[in-house]
PDB file of C-alpha atoms and ligand atoms in Angstrom:
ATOM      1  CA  UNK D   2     -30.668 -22.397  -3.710  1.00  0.00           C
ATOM      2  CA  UNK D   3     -30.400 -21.074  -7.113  1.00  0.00           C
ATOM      3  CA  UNK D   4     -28.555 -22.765  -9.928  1.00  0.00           C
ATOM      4  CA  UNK D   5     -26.741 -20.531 -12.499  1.00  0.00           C
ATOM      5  CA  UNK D   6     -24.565 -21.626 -15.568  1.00  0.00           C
ATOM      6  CA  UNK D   7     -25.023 -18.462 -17.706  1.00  0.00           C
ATOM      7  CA  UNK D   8     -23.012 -15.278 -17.226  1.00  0.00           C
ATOM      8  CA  UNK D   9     -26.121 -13.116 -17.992  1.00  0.00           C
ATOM      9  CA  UNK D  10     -28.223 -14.976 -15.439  1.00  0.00           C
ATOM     10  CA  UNK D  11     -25.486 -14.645 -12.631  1.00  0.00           C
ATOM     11  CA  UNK D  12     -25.291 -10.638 -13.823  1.00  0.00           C
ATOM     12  CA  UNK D  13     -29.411 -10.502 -13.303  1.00  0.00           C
ATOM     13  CA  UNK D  14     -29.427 -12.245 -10.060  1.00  0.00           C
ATOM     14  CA  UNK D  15     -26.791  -9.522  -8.735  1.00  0.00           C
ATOM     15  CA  UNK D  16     -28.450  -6.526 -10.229  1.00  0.00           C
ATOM     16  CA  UNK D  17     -32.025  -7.713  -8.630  1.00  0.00           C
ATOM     17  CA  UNK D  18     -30.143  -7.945  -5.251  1.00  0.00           C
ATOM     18  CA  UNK D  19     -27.817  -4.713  -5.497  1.00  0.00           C
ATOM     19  CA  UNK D  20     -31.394  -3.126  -6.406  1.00  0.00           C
ATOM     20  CA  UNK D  21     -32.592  -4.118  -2.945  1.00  0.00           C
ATOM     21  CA  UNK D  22     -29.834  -2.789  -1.483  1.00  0.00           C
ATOM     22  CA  UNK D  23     -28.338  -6.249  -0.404  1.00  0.00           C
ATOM     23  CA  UNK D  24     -24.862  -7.306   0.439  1.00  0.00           C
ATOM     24  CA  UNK D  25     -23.259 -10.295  -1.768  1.00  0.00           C
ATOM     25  CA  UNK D  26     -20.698 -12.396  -0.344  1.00  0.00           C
ATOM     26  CA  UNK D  27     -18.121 -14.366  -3.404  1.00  0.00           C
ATOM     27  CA  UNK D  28     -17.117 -17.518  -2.260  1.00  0.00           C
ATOM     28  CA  UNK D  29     -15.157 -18.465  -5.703  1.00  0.00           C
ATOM     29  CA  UNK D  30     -14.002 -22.205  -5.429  1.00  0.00           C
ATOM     30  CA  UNK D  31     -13.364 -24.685  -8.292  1.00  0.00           C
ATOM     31  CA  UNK D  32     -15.382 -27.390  -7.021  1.00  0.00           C
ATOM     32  CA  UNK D  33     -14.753 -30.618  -5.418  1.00  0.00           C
ATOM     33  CA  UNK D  34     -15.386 -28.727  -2.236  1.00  0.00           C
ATOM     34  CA  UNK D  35     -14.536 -30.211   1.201  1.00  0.00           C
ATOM     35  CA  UNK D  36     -15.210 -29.101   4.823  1.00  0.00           C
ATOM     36  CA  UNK D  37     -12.749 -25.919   4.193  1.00  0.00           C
ATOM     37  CA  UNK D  38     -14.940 -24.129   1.408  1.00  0.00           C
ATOM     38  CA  UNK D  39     -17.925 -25.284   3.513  1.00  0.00           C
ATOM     39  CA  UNK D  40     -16.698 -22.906   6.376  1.00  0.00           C
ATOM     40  CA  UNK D  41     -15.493 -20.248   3.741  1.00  0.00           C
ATOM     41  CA  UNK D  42     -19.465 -19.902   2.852  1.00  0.00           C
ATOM     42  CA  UNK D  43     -21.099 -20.604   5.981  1.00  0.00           C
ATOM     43  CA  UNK D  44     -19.189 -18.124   6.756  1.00  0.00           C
ATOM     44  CA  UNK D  45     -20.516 -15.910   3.722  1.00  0.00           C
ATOM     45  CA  UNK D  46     -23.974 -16.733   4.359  1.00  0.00           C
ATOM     46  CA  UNK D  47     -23.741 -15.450   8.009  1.00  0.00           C
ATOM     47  CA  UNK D  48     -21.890 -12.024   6.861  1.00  0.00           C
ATOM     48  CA  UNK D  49     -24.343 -11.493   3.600  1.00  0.00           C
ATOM     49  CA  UNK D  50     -27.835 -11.259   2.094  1.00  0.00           C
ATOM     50  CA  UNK D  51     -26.991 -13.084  -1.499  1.00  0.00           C
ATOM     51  CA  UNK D  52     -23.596 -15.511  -1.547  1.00  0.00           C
ATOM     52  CA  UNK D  53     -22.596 -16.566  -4.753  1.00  0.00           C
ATOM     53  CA  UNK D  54     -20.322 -19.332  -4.539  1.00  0.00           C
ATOM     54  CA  UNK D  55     -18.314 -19.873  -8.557  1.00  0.00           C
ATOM     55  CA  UNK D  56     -17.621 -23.452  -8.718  1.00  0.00           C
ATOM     56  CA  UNK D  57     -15.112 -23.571 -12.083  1.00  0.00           C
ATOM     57  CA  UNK D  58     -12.415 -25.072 -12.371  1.00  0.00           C
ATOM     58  CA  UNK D  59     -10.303 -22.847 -14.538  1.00  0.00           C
ATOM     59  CA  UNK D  60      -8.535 -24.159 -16.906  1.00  0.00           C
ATOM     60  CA  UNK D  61      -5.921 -20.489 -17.662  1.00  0.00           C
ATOM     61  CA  UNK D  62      -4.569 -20.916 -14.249  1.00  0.00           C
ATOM     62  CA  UNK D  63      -2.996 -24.781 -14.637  1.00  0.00           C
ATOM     63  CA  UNK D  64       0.690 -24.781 -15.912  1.00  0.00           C
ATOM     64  CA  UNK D  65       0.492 -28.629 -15.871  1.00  0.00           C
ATOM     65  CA  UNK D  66      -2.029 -29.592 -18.516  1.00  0.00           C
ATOM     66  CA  UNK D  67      -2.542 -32.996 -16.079  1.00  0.00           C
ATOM     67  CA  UNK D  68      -3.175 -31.469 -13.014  1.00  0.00           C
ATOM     68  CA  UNK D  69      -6.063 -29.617 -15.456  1.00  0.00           C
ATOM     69  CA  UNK D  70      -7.071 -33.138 -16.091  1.00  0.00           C
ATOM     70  CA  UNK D  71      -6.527 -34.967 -13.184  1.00  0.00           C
ATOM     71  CA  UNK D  72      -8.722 -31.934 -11.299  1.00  0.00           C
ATOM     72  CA  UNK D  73     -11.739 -33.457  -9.754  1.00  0.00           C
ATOM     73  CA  UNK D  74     -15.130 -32.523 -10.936  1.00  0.00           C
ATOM     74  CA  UNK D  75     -17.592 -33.249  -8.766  1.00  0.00           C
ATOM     75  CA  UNK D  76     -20.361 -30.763  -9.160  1.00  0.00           C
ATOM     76  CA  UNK D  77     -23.174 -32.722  -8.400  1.00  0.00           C
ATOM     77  CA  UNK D  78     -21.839 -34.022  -4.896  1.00  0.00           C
ATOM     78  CA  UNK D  79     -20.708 -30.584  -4.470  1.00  0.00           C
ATOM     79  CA  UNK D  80     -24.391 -29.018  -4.690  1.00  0.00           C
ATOM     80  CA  UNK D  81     -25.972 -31.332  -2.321  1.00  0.00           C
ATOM     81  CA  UNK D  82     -23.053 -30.249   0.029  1.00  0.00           C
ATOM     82  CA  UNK D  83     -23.780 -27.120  -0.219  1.00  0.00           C
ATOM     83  CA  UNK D  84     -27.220 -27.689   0.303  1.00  0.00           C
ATOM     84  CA  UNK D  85     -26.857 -28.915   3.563  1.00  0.00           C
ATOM     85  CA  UNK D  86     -25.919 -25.576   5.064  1.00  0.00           C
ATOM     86  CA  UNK D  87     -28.253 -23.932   7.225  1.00  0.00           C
ATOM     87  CA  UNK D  88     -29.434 -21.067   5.377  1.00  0.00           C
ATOM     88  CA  UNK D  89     -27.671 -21.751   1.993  1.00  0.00           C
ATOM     89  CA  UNK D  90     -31.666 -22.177   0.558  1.00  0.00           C
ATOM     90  CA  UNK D  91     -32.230 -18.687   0.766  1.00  0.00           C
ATOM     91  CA  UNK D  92     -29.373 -17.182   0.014  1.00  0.00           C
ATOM     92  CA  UNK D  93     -26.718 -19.432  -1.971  1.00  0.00           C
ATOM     93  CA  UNK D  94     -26.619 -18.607  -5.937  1.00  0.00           C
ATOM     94  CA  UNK D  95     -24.097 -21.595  -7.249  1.00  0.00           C
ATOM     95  CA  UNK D  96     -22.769 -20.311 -10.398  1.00  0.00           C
ATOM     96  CA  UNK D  97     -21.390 -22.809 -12.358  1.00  0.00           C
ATOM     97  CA  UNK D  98     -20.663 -22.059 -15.863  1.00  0.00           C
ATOM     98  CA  UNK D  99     -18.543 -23.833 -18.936  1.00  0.00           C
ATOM     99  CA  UNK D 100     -15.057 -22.576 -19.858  1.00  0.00           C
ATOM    100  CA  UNK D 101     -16.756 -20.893 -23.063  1.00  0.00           C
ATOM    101  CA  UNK D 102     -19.603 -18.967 -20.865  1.00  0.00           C
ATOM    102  CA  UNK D 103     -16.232 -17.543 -18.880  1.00  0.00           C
ATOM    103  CA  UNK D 104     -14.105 -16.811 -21.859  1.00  0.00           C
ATOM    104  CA  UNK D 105     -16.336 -16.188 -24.866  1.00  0.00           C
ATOM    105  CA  UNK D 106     -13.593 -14.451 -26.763  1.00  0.00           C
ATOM    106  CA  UNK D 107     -10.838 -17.519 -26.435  1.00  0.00           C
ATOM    107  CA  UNK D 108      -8.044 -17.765 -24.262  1.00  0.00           C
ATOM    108  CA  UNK D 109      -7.995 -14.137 -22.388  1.00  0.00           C
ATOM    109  CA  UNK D 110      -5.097 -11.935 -23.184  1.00  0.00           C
ATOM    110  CA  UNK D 111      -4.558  -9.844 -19.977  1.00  0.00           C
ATOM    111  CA  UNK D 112      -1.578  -9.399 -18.467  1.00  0.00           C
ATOM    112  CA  UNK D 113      -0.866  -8.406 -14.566  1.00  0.00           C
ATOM    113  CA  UNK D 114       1.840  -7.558 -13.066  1.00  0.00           C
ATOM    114  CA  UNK D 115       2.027  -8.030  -9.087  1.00  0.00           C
ATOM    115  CA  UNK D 116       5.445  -7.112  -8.353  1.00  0.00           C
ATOM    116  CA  UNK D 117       7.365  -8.691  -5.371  1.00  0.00           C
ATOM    117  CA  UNK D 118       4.370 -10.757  -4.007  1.00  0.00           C
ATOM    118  CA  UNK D 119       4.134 -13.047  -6.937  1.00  0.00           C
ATOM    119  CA  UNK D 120       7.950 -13.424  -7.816  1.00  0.00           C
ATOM    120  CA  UNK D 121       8.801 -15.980  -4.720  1.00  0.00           C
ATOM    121  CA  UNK D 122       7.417 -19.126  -3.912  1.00  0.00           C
ATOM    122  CA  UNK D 123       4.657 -20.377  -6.284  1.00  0.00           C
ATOM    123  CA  UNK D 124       5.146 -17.568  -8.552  1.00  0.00           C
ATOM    124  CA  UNK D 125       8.309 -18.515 -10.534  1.00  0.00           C
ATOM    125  CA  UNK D 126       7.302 -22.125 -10.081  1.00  0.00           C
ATOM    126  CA  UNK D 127       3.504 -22.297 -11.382  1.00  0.00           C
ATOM    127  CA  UNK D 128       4.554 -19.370 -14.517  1.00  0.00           C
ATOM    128  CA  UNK D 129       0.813 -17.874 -15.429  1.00  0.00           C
ATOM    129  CA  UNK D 130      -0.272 -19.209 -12.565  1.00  0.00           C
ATOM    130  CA  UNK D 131      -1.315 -16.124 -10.534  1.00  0.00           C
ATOM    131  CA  UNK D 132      -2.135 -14.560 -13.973  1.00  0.00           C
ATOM    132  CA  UNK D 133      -4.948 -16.708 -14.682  1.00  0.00           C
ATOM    133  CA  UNK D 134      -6.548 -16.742 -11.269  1.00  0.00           C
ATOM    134  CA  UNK D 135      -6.607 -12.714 -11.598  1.00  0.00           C
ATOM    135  CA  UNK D 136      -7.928 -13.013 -14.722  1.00  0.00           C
ATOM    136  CA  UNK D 137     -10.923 -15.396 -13.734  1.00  0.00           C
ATOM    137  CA  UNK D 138     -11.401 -13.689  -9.952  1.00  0.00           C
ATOM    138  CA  UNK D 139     -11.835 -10.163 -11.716  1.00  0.00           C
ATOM    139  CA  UNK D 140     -14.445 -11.761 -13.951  1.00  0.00           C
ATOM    140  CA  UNK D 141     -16.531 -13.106 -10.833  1.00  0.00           C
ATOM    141  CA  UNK D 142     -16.140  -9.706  -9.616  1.00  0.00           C
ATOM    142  CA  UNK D 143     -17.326  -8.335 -12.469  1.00  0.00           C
ATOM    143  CA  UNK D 144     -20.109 -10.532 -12.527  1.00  0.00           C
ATOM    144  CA  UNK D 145     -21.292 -10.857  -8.867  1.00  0.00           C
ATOM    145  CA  UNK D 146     -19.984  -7.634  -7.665  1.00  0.00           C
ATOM    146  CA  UNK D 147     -19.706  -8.791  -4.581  1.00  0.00           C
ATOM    147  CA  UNK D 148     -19.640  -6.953  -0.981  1.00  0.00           C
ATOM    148  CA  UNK D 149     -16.739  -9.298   0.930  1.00  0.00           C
ATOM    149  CA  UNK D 150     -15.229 -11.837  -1.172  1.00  0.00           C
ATOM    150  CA  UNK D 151     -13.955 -15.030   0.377  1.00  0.00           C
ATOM    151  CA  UNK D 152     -10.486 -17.316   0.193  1.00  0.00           C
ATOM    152  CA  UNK D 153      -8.644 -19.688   2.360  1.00  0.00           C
ATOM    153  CA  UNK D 154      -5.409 -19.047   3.699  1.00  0.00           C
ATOM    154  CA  UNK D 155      -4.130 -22.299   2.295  1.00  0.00           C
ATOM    155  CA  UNK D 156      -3.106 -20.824  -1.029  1.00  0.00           C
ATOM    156  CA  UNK D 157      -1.433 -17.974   1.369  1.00  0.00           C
ATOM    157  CA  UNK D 158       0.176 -16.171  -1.523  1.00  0.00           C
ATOM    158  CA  UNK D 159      -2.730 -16.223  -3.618  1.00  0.00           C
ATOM    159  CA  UNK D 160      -4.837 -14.028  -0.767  1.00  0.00           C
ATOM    160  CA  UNK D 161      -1.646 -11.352  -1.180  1.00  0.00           C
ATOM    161  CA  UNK D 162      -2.002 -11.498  -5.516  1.00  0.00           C
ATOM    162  CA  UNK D 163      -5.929 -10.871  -4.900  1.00  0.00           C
ATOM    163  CA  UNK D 164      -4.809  -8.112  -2.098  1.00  0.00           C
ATOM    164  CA  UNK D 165      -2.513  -6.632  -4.978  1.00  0.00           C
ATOM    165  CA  UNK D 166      -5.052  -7.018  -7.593  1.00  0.00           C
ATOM    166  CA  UNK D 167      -8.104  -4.979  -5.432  1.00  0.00           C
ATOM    167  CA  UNK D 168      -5.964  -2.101  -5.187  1.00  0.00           C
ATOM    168  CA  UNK D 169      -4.783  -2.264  -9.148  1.00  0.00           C
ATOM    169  CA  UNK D 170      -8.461  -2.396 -10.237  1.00  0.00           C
ATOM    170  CA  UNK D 171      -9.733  -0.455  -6.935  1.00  0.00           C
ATOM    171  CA  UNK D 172     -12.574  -2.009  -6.399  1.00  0.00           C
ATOM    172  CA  UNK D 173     -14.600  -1.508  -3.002  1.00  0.00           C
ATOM    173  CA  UNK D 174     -14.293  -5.302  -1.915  1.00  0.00           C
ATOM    174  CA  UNK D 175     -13.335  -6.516   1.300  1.00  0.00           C
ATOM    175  CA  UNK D 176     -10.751  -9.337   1.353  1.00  0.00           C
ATOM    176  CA  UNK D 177     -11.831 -11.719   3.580  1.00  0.00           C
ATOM    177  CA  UNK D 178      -9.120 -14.501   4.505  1.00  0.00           C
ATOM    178  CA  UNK D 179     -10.741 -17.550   6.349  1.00  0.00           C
ATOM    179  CA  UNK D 180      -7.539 -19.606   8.105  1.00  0.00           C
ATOM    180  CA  UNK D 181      -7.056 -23.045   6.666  1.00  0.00           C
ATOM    181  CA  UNK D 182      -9.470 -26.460   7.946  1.00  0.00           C
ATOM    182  CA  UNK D 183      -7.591 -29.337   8.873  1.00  0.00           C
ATOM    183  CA  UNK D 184      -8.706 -33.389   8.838  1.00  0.00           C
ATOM    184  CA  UNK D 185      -8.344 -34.636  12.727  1.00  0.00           C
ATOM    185  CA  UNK D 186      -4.804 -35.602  11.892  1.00  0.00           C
ATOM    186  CA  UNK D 187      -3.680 -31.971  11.078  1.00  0.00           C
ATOM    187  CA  UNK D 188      -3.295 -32.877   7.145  1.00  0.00           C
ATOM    188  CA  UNK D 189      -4.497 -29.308   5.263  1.00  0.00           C
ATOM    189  CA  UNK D 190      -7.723 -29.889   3.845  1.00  0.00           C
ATOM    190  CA  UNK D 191      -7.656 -29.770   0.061  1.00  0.00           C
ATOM    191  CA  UNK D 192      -9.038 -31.028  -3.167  1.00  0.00           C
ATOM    192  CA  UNK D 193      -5.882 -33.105  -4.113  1.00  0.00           C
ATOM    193  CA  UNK D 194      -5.666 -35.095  -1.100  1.00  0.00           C
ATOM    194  CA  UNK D 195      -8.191 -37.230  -2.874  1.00  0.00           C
ATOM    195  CA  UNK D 196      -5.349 -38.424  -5.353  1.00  0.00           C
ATOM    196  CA  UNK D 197      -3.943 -39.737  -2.298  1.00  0.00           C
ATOM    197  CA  UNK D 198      -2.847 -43.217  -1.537  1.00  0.00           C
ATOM    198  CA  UNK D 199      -4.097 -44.988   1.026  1.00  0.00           C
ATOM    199  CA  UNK D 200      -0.581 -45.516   2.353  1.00  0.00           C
ATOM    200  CA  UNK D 201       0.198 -41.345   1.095  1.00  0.00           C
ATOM    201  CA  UNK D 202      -2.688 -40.366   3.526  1.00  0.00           C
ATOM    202  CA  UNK D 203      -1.372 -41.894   6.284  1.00  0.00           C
ATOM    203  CA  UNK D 204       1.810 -39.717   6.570  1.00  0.00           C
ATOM    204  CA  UNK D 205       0.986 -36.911   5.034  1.00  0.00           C
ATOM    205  CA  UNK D 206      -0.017 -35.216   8.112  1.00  0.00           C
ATOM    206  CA  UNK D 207       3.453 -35.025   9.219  1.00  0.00           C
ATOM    207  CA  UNK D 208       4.084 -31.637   7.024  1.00  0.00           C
ATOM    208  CA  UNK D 209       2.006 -30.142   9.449  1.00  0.00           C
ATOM    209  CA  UNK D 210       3.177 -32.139  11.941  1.00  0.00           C
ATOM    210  CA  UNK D 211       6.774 -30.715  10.979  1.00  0.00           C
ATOM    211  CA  UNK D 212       5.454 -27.142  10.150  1.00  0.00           C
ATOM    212  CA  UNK D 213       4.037 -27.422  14.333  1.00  0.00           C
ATOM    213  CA  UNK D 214       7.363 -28.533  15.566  1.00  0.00           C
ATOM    214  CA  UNK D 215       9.084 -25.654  13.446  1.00  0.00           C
ATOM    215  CA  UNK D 216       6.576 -22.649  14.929  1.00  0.00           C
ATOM    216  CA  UNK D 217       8.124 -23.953  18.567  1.00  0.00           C
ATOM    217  CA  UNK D 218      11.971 -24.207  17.773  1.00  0.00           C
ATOM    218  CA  UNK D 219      11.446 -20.800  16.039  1.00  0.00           C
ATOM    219  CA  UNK D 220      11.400 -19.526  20.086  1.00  0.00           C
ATOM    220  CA  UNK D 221      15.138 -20.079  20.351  1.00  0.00           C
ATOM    221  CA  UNK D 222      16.383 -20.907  17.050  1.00  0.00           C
ATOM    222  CA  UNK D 223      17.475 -18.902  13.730  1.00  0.00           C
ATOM    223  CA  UNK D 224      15.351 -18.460  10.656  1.00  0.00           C
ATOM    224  CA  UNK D 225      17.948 -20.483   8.112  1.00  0.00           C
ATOM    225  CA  UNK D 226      18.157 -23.446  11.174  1.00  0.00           C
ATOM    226  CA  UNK D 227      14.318 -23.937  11.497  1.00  0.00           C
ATOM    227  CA  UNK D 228      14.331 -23.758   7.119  1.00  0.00           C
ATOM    228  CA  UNK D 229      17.050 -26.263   7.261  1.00  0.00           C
ATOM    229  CA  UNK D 230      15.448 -28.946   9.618  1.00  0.00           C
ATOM    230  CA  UNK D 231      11.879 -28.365   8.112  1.00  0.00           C
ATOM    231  CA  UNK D 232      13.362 -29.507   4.511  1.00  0.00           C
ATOM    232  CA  UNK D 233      15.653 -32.342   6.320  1.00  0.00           C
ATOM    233  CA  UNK D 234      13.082 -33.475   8.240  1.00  0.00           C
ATOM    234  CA  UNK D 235      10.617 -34.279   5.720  1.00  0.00           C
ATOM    235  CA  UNK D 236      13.156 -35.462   2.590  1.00  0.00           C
ATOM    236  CA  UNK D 237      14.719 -37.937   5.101  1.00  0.00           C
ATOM    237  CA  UNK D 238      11.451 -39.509   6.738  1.00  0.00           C
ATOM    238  CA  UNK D 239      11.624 -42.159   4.291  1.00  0.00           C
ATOM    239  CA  UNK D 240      15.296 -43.480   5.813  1.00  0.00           C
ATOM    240  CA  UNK D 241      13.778 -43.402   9.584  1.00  0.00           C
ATOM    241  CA  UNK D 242      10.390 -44.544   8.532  1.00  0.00           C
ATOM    242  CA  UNK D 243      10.951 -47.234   5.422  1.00  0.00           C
ATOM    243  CA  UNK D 244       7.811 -46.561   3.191  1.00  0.00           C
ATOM    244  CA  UNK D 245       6.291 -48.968   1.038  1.00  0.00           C
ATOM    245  CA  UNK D 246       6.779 -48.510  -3.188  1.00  0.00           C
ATOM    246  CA  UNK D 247       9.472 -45.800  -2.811  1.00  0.00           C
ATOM    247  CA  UNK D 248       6.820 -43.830  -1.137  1.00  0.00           C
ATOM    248  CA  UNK D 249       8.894 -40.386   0.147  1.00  0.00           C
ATOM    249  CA  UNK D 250       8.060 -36.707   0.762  1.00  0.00           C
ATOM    250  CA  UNK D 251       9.698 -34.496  -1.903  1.00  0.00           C
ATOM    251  CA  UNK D 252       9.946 -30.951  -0.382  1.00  0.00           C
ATOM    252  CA  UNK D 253      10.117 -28.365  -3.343  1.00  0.00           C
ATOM    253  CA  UNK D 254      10.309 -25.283  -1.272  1.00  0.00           C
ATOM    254  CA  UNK D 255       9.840 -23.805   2.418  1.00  0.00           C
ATOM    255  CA  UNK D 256      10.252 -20.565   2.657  1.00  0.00           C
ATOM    256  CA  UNK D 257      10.342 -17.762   5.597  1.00  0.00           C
ATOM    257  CA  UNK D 258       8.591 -14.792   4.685  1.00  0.00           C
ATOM    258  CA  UNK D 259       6.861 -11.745   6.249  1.00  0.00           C
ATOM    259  CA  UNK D 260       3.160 -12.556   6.204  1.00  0.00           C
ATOM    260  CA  UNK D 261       2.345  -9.119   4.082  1.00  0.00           C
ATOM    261  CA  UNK D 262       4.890  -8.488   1.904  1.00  0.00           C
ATOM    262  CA  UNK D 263       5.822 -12.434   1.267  1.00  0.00           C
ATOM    263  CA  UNK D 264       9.604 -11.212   1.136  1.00  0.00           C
ATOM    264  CA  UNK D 265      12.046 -13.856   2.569  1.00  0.00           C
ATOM    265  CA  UNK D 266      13.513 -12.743   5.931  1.00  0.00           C
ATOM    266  CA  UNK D 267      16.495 -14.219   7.509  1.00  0.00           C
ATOM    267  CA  UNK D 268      15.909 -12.617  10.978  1.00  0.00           C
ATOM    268  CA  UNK D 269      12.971 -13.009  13.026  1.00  0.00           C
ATOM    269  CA  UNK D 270      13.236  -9.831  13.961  1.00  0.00           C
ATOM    270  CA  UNK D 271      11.916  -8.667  10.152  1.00  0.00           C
ATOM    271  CA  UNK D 272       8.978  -9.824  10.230  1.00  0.00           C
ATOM    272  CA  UNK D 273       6.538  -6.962   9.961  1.00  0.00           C
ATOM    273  CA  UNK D 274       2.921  -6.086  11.412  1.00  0.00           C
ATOM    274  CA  UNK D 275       1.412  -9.786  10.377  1.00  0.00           C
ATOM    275  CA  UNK D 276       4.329 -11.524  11.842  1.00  0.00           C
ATOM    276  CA  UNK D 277       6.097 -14.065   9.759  1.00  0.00           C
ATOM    277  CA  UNK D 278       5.327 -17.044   8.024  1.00  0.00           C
ATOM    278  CA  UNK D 279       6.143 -20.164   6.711  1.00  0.00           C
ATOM    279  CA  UNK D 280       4.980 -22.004   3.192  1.00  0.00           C
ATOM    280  CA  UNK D 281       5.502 -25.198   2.068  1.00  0.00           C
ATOM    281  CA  UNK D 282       5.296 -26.795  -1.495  1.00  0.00           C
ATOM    282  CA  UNK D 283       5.645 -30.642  -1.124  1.00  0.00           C
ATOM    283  CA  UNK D 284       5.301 -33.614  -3.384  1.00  0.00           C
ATOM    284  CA  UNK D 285       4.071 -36.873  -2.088  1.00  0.00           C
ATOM    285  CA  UNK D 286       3.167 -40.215  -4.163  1.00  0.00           C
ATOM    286  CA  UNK D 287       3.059 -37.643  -7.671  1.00  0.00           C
ATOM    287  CA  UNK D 288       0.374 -34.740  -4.826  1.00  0.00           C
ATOM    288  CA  UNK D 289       1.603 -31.848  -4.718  1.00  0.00           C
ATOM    289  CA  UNK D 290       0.884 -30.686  -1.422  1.00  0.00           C
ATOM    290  CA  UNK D 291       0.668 -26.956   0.235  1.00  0.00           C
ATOM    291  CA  UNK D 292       0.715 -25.793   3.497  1.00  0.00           C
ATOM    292  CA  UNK D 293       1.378 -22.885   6.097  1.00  0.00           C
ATOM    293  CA  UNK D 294       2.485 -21.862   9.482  1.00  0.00           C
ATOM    294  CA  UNK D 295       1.858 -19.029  11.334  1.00  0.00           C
ATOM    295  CA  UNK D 296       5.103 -18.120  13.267  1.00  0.00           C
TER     296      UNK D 296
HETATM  297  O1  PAF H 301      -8.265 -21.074  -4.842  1.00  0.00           O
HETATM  298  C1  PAF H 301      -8.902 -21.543  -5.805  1.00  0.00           C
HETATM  299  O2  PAF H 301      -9.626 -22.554  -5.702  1.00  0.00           O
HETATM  300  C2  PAF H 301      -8.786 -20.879  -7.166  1.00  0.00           C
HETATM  301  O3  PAF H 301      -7.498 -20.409  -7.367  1.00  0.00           O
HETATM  302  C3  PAF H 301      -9.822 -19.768  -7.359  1.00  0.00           C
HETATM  303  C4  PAF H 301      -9.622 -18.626  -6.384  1.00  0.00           C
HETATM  304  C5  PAF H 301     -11.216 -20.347  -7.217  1.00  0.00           C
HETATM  305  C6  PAF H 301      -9.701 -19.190  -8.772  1.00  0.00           C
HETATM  306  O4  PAF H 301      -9.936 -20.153  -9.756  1.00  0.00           O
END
């Protein structure tokens, strides 16, 4: 496995491999990687030559400078994990450069515009949000130029900005969305589950839980009932289940929307050729926690 912090190293490694007529698979992550970015580039390695797998935690796309801090870094542990997938000797390039390697020039001044897809949801909550991971995710596809690039369904609405942003820049990549890994308990792997506590870990896999129970009253009930009894649900399970140090679930949003588009519907009927979906923004013990279901 190769080891790259400099931009002009990852930029040589790609133009060696594009020379052989290789494919390169992007997995871009931001470290502290768990079991769901290890199946994003297992799966890379098995679909390409070269993967090169960005491990950066960018510091343009936080709106809450301490979620920036509180952001585990872990790069180390998150090497060796790497290293222990078959074939990731050969193939993976880890490219894991400073904030100042990324953005010579400063803070970058871009500006995107995404339309619909980034106005609901996280969008109008996380403002610059989407910006900033456009900004950085062009830059790795500047500089790996990859074949297929890689991202997990968790951060659903962030696989529709990328979809949006391919066909503004028209580049010839291939989207690949890998569907989210869960712990045994159903709880949505991700990096913040870490900041857990104990006591937050052990009921956070009722979102899911709820989000499951939801995709089966969605057979016979409406859209704004199944919203309404998701949000109930999970703001009350503190009054049927007494938790200890005020310990509740905090639902910020859960919205309906067809899977393409991300538009709210309020039939099922709308829902166009990807069906519908539902996302969920939830704060537990100061996490905030996302999820999805498929309907
Ligand atoms: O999904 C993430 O971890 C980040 O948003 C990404 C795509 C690596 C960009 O920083």
């Amino acid at each position: 496995m190769k080891q790259i912090t400099q931009a002009a190293g990852l930029q040589q490694a790609v133009r060696e491999a594009r020379e052989k007529g290789l494919t390169i698979g992007l997995v871009p992550t931001m470290g502290a990687l768990h079991e769901g970015h290890l199946s994003l580039i297992e799966r890379a390695i098995g679909e390409n030559d070269m993967v090169v797998v960005s491990l950066f935690v960018n510091p343009i796309q936080f709106n809450n400078k301490e979620d920036l801090e509180k952001y585990p870094r872990t790069l180390e542990a998150d090497l060796r994990l790497i290293g222990t997938l078959e074939g990731a000797e050969a193939k993976v390039v880890a490219f894991a450069p400073t904030v100042e390697e990324m953005y010579p020039d400063g803070e970058p001044k871009e500006q995107y515009s995404f339309g619909p897809v980034e106005e609901v949801m996280e969008g109008p909550r996380r403002p610059g949000h989407f910006n900033g991971v456009a900004v950085v995710v062009r830059r790795l596809f500047d500089l790996s130029q990859p074949t297929r690039a890689y991202f997990g369904e968790k951060d659903y609405q962030q696989i529709a900005v990328i979809r949006a942003l391919l066909e503004q820049i028209k580049y010839p990549i291939e989207l690949v969305p890998c569907p989210i890994v869960r712990a045994d308990d159903g709880l949505a792997l991700s990096s913040r589950n870490m900041r857990l506590s104990p006591e937050a870990r052990a009921i956070a896999p009722v979102i899911n839980a709820t989000l499951e129970q939801a995709a089966e009253m969605a057979e016979y009930e409406e859209v704004d009932d199944v919203k309404e009894w998701v949000l109930d649900t999970l703001a009350t399970f503190h009054e049927i289940n007494p938790q200890p140090n005020g310990l509740r679930f905090e639902p910020e949003y859960f919205e309906v929307v067809d899977a393409r588009t991300l538009q709210p519907i309020a039939d099922w009927s709308e829902a166009g050729d990807l069906g519908a979906v539902g996302c969920i923004a939830v704060w537990l013990d100061g996490v905030r926690l996302i999820d999805i279901v498929k309907f």
